[in-house]
Coordinates of C-alpha atoms in Angstrom, one line a residue:
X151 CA 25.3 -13.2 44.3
X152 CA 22.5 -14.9 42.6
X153 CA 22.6 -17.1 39.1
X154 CA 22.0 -15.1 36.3
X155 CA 20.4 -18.5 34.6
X156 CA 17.0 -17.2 34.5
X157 CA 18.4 -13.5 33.6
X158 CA 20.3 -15.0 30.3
X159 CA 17.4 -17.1 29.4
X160 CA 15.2 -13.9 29.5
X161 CA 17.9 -11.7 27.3
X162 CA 18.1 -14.6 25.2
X163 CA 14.5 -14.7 24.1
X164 CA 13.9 -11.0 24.4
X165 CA 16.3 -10.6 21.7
X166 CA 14.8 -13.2 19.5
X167 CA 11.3 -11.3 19.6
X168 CA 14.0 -8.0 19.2
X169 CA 14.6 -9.4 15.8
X170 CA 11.2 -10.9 15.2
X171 CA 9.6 -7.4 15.6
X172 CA 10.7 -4.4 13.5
X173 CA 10.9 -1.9 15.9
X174 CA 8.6 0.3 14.0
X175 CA 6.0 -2.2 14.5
X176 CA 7.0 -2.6 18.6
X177 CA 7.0 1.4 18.8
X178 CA 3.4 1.4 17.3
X179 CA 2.3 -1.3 19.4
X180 CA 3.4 0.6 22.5
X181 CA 2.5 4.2 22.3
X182 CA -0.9 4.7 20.1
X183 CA 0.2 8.1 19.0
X184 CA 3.0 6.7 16.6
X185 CA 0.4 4.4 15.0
X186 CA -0.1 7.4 12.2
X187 CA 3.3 8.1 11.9
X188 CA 5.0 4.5 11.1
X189 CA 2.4 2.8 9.2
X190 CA 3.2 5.5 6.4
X191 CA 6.7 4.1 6.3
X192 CA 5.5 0.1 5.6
X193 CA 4.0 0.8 2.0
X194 CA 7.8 2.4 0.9
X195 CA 10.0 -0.2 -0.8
X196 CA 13.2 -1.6 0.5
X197 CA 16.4 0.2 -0.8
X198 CA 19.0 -2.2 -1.4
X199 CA 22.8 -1.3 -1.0
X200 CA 23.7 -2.6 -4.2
X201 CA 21.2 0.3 -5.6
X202 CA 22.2 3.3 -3.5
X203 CA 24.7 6.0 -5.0
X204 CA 28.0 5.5 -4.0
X205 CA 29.9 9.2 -3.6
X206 CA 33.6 9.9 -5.4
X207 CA 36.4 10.3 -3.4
X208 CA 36.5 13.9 -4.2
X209 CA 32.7 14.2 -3.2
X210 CA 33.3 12.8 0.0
X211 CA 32.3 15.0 2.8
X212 CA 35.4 16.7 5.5
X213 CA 35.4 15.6 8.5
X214 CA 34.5 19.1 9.4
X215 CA 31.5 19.5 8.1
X216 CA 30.2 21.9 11.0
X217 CA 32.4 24.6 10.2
X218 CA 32.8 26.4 7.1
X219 CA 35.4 27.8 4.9
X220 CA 36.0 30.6 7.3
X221 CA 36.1 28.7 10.4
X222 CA 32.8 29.5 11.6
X223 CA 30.3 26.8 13.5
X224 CA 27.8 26.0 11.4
X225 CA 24.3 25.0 13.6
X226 CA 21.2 22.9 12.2
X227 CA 18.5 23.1 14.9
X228 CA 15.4 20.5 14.4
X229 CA 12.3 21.0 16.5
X230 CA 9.9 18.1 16.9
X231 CA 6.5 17.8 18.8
X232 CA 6.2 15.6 21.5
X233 CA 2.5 13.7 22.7
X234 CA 3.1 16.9 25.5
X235 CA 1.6 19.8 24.2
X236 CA 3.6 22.1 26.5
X237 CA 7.0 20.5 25.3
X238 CA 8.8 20.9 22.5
X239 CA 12.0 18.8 21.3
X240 CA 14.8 21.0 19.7
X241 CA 17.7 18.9 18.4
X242 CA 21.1 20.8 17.0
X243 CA 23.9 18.4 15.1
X244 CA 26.0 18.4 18.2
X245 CA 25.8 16.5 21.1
X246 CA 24.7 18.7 24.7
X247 CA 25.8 16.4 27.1
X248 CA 29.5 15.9 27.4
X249 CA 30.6 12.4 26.3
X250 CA 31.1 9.5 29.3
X251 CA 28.5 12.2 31.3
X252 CA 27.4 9.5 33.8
X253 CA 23.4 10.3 33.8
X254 CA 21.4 10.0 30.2
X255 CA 19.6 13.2 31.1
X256 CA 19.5 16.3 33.0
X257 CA 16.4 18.5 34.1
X258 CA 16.2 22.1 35.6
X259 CA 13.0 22.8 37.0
X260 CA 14.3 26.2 38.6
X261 CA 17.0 29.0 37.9
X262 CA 18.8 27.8 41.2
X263 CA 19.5 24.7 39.3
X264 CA 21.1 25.8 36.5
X265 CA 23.8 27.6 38.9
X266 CA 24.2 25.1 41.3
X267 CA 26.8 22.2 41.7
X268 CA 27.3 19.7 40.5
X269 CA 25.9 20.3 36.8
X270 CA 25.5 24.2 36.4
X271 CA 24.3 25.5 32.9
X272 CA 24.3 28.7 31.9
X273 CA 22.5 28.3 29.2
X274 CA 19.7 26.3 30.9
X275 CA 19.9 29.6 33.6
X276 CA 19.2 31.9 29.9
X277 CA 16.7 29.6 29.0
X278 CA 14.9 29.7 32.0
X279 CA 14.4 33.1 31.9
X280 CA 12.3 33.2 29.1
X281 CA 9.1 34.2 29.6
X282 CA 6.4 31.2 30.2
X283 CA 9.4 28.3 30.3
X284 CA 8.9 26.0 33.5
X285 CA 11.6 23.5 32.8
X286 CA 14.5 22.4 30.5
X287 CA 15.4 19.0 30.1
X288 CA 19.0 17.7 28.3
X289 CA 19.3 14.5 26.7
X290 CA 22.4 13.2 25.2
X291 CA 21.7 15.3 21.6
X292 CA 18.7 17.3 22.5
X293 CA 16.6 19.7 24.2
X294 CA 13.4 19.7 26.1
X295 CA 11.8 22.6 26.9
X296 CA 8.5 22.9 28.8
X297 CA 6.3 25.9 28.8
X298 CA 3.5 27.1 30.9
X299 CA -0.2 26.1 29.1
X300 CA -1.1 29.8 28.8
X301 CA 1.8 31.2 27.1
X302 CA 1.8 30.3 22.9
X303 CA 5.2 28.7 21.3
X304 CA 5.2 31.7 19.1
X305 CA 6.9 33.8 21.8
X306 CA 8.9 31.1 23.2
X307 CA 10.6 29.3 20.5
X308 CA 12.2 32.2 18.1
X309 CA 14.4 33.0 22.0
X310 CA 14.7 29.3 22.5
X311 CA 16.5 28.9 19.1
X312 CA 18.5 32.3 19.8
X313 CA 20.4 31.0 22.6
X314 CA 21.0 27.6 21.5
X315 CA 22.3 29.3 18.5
X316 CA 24.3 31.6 19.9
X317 CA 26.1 29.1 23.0
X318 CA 26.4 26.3 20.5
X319 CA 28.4 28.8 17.6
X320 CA 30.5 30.7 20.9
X321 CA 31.4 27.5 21.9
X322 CA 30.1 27.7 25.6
X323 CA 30.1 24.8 27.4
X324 CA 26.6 23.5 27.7
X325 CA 27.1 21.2 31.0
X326 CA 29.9 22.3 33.3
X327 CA 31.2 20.1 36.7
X328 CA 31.9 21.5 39.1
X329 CA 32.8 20.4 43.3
X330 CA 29.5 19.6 45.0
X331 CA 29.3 21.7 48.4
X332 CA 26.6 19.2 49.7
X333 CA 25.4 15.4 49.2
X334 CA 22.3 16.8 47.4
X335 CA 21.9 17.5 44.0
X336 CA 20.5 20.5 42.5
X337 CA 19.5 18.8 38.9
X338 CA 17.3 16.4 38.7
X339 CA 19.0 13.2 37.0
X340 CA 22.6 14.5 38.3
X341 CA 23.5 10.5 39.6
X342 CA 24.4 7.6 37.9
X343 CA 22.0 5.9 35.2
X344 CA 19.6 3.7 36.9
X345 CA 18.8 1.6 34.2
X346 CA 22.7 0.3 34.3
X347 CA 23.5 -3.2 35.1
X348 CA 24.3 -3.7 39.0
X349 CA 25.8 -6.7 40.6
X350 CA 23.4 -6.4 43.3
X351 CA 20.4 -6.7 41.4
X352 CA 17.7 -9.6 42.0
X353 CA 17.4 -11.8 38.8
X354 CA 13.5 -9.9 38.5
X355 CA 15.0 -6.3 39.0
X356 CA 17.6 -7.0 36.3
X357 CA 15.1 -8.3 33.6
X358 CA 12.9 -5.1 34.5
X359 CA 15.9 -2.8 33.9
X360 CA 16.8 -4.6 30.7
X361 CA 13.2 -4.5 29.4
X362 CA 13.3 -0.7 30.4
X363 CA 16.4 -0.2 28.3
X364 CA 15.8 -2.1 25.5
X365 CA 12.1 -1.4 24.5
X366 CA 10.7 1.7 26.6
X367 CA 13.6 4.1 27.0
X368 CA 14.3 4.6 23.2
X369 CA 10.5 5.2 22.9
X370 CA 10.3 7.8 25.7
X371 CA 13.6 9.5 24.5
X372 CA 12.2 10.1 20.9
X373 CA 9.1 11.6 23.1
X374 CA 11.6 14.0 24.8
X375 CA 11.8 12.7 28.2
X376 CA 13.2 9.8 30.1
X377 CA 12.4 7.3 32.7
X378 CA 13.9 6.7 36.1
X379 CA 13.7 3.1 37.7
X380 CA 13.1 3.9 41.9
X381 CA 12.4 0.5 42.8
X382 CA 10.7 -3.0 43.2
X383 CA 8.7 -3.7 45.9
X384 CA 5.5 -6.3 46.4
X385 CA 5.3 -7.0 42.2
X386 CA 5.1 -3.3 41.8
X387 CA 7.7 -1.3 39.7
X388 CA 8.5 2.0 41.0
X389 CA 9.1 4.7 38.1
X390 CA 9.5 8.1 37.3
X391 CA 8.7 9.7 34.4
X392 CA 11.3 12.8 33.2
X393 CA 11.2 15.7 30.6
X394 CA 8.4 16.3 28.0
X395 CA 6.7 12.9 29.9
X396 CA 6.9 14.6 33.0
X397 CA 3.8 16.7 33.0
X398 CA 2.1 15.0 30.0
X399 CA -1.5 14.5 30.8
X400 CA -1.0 11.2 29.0
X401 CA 1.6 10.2 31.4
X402 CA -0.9 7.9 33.5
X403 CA -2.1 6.2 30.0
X404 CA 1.5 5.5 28.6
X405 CA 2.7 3.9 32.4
X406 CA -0.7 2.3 32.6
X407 CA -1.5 0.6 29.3
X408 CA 1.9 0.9 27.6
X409 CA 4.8 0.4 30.4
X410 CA 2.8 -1.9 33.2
X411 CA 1.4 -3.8 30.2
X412 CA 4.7 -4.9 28.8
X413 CA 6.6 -5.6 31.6
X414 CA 3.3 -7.9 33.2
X415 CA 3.4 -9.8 29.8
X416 CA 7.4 -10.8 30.1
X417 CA 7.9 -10.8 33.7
X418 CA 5.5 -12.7 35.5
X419 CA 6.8 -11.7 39.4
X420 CA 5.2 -8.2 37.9
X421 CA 2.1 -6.5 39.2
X422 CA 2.1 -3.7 38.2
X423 CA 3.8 -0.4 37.6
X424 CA 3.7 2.9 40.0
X425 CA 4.8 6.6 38.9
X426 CA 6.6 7.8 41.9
X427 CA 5.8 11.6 42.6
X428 CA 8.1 14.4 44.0
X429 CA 7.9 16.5 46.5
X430 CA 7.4 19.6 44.6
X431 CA 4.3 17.4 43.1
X432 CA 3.2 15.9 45.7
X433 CA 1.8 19.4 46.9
X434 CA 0.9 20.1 43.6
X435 CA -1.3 17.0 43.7
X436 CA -3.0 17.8 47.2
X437 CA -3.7 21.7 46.3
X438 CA -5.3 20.4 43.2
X439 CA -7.3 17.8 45.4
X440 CA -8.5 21.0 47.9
X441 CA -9.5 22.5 44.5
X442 CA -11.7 19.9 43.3
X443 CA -13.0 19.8 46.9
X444 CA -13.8 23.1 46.9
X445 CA -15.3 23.3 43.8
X446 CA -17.6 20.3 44.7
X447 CA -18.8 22.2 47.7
X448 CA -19.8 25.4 45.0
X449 CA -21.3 23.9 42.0
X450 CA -22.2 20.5 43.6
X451 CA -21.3 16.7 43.3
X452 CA -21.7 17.1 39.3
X453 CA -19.1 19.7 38.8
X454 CA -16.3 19.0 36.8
X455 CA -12.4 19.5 37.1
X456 CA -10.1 20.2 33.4
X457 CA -7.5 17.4 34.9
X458 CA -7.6 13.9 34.5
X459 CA -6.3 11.9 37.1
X460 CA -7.2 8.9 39.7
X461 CA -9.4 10.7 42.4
X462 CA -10.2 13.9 40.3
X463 CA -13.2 14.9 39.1
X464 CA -12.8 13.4 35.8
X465 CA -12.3 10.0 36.8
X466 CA -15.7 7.9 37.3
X467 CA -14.9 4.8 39.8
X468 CA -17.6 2.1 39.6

């Protein structure tokens, strides 16, 4: 096993910067988007403890303040945009996956998923069945759920927030486990976290992970999705995007100019960063290429395609 001198030097000064750098500040930095939405917070003075209102002992709220007098759940469900059109956080006051679940996320792109081992949901399997939803995504304590572009929120979210409401008050088990019948999972993020700490790890992979885990993750979890780490290979880092980032069509800007750029300027054995692509999207990507082909061939070298991308008809190469 390798020292870890290098690794503890690079903790070490990553968590002076940590406390150099309000994470307000770090988070506008990284993602343009939030540049609007934490700057507002700056001008507001400090609140000191000695000046916050201190509650009675009789005011003090029960410990079960989810359930009311008649021993009824009581639900609070927040929904909150995402830089992904199609994607829209909800967020109850309970947690949906089960505590010590060993993944940070799970996605179902498919009503086979939400029935098959080892993390069947039925209420991922209702969800789906909504008309115009493509995908759902569960964080620790919230929801993604992806739409189709041509379908409006307006017919979507008043069924969304139906069933949430109705399996979180019946309490229905959001995330069952269940004996896998093959070595392949069904959900997408049904392993182990691969951000965690592994003994194996090369002093560069584990500074990448923590770097991931420290200043990206809690940026792209707020955004409704979550990142995977696939790899290291020839100073390149090997990532995949999940949930509302998935099929953002800012994804390519945030790995590009937010991720790549912050893990060149700390790690210096760093390259660069590439999204790794399913299979499922890696004939999406080559269907869409015919397309632009195609469309080339009918309306000439001048036409233009509606999708960004590297190689599409959008993107001008000097």
């Amino acid at each position: 096993m390798p020292s870890k001198s290098l690794y503890q030097a690079f903790r070490q000064a990553l968590g002076e910067t940590r406390h150099r750098v309000p994470r307000t500040e770090r988070l506008a930095a990284f993602y343009p988007r939030h540049q609007r939405c934490y700057t507002s917070f700056r001008g507001l003075p400090a609140i000191s403890s000695s000046h916050r209102p201190a509650l009675q002992p009789r005011h003090q709220p029960s410990p079960t303040t989810s359930s009311d007098v008649s021993g009824r759940r009581t639900i609070f469900i927040q929904t909150e945009p995402t830089p992904n059109a199609d994607a829209l956080k909800f967020v109850p006051n309970q947690r949906i996956l089960p505590e010590q679940f060993p993944s940070p996320f799970l996605e179902y792109s498919s009503p086979r998923s939400t029935l098959a081992p080892p993390h069947p949901s039925p209420l991922a399997s209702r969800m789906l069945q909504v008309d115009g939803v493509t995908s759902i995504f569960y964080g620790s304590d919230f929801i993604t759920v992806t739409k189709a572009a041509d379908v409006p929120w307006a017919h979507i979210k008043p069924e969304v927030f139906s069933l949430i409401t109705e399996a979180i008050t019946s309490g229905e088990q959001i995330v069952n486990t269940v004996e896998r019948t093959s070595s392949e999972d069904a959900q997408e993020g049904a392993g182990s976290d691969t951000l965690s700490a592994n003994d194996e790890d090369s002093e560069v992979v584990s500074m990448i992970k923590e770097l991931l885990e420290t200043r990206i993750r809690p940026a792209i979890i707020e955004d409704g999705g979550d990142i995977e780490f696939r790899g290291f290979e020839d100073g390149m880092v090997l990532l995949k995007l999940r949930g509302a980032c998935r099929t953002c069509d800012s994804s390519t800007v945030t790995l590009k100019n937010g991720i790549e750029s912050m893990l060149m300027h700390y790690i210096e054995e760093v390259k660069g960063v590439n999204q790794v692509l399913d299979q499922e999207e890696e004939i999406a990507m080559k269907e869409f290429a015919k397309f632009e082909e195609k469309l080339r061939a009918q309306k000439g070298p001048d036409a233009v395609a509606s999708t960004m991308g590297k190689g599409s008809l959008d993107t001008v190469e000097a």
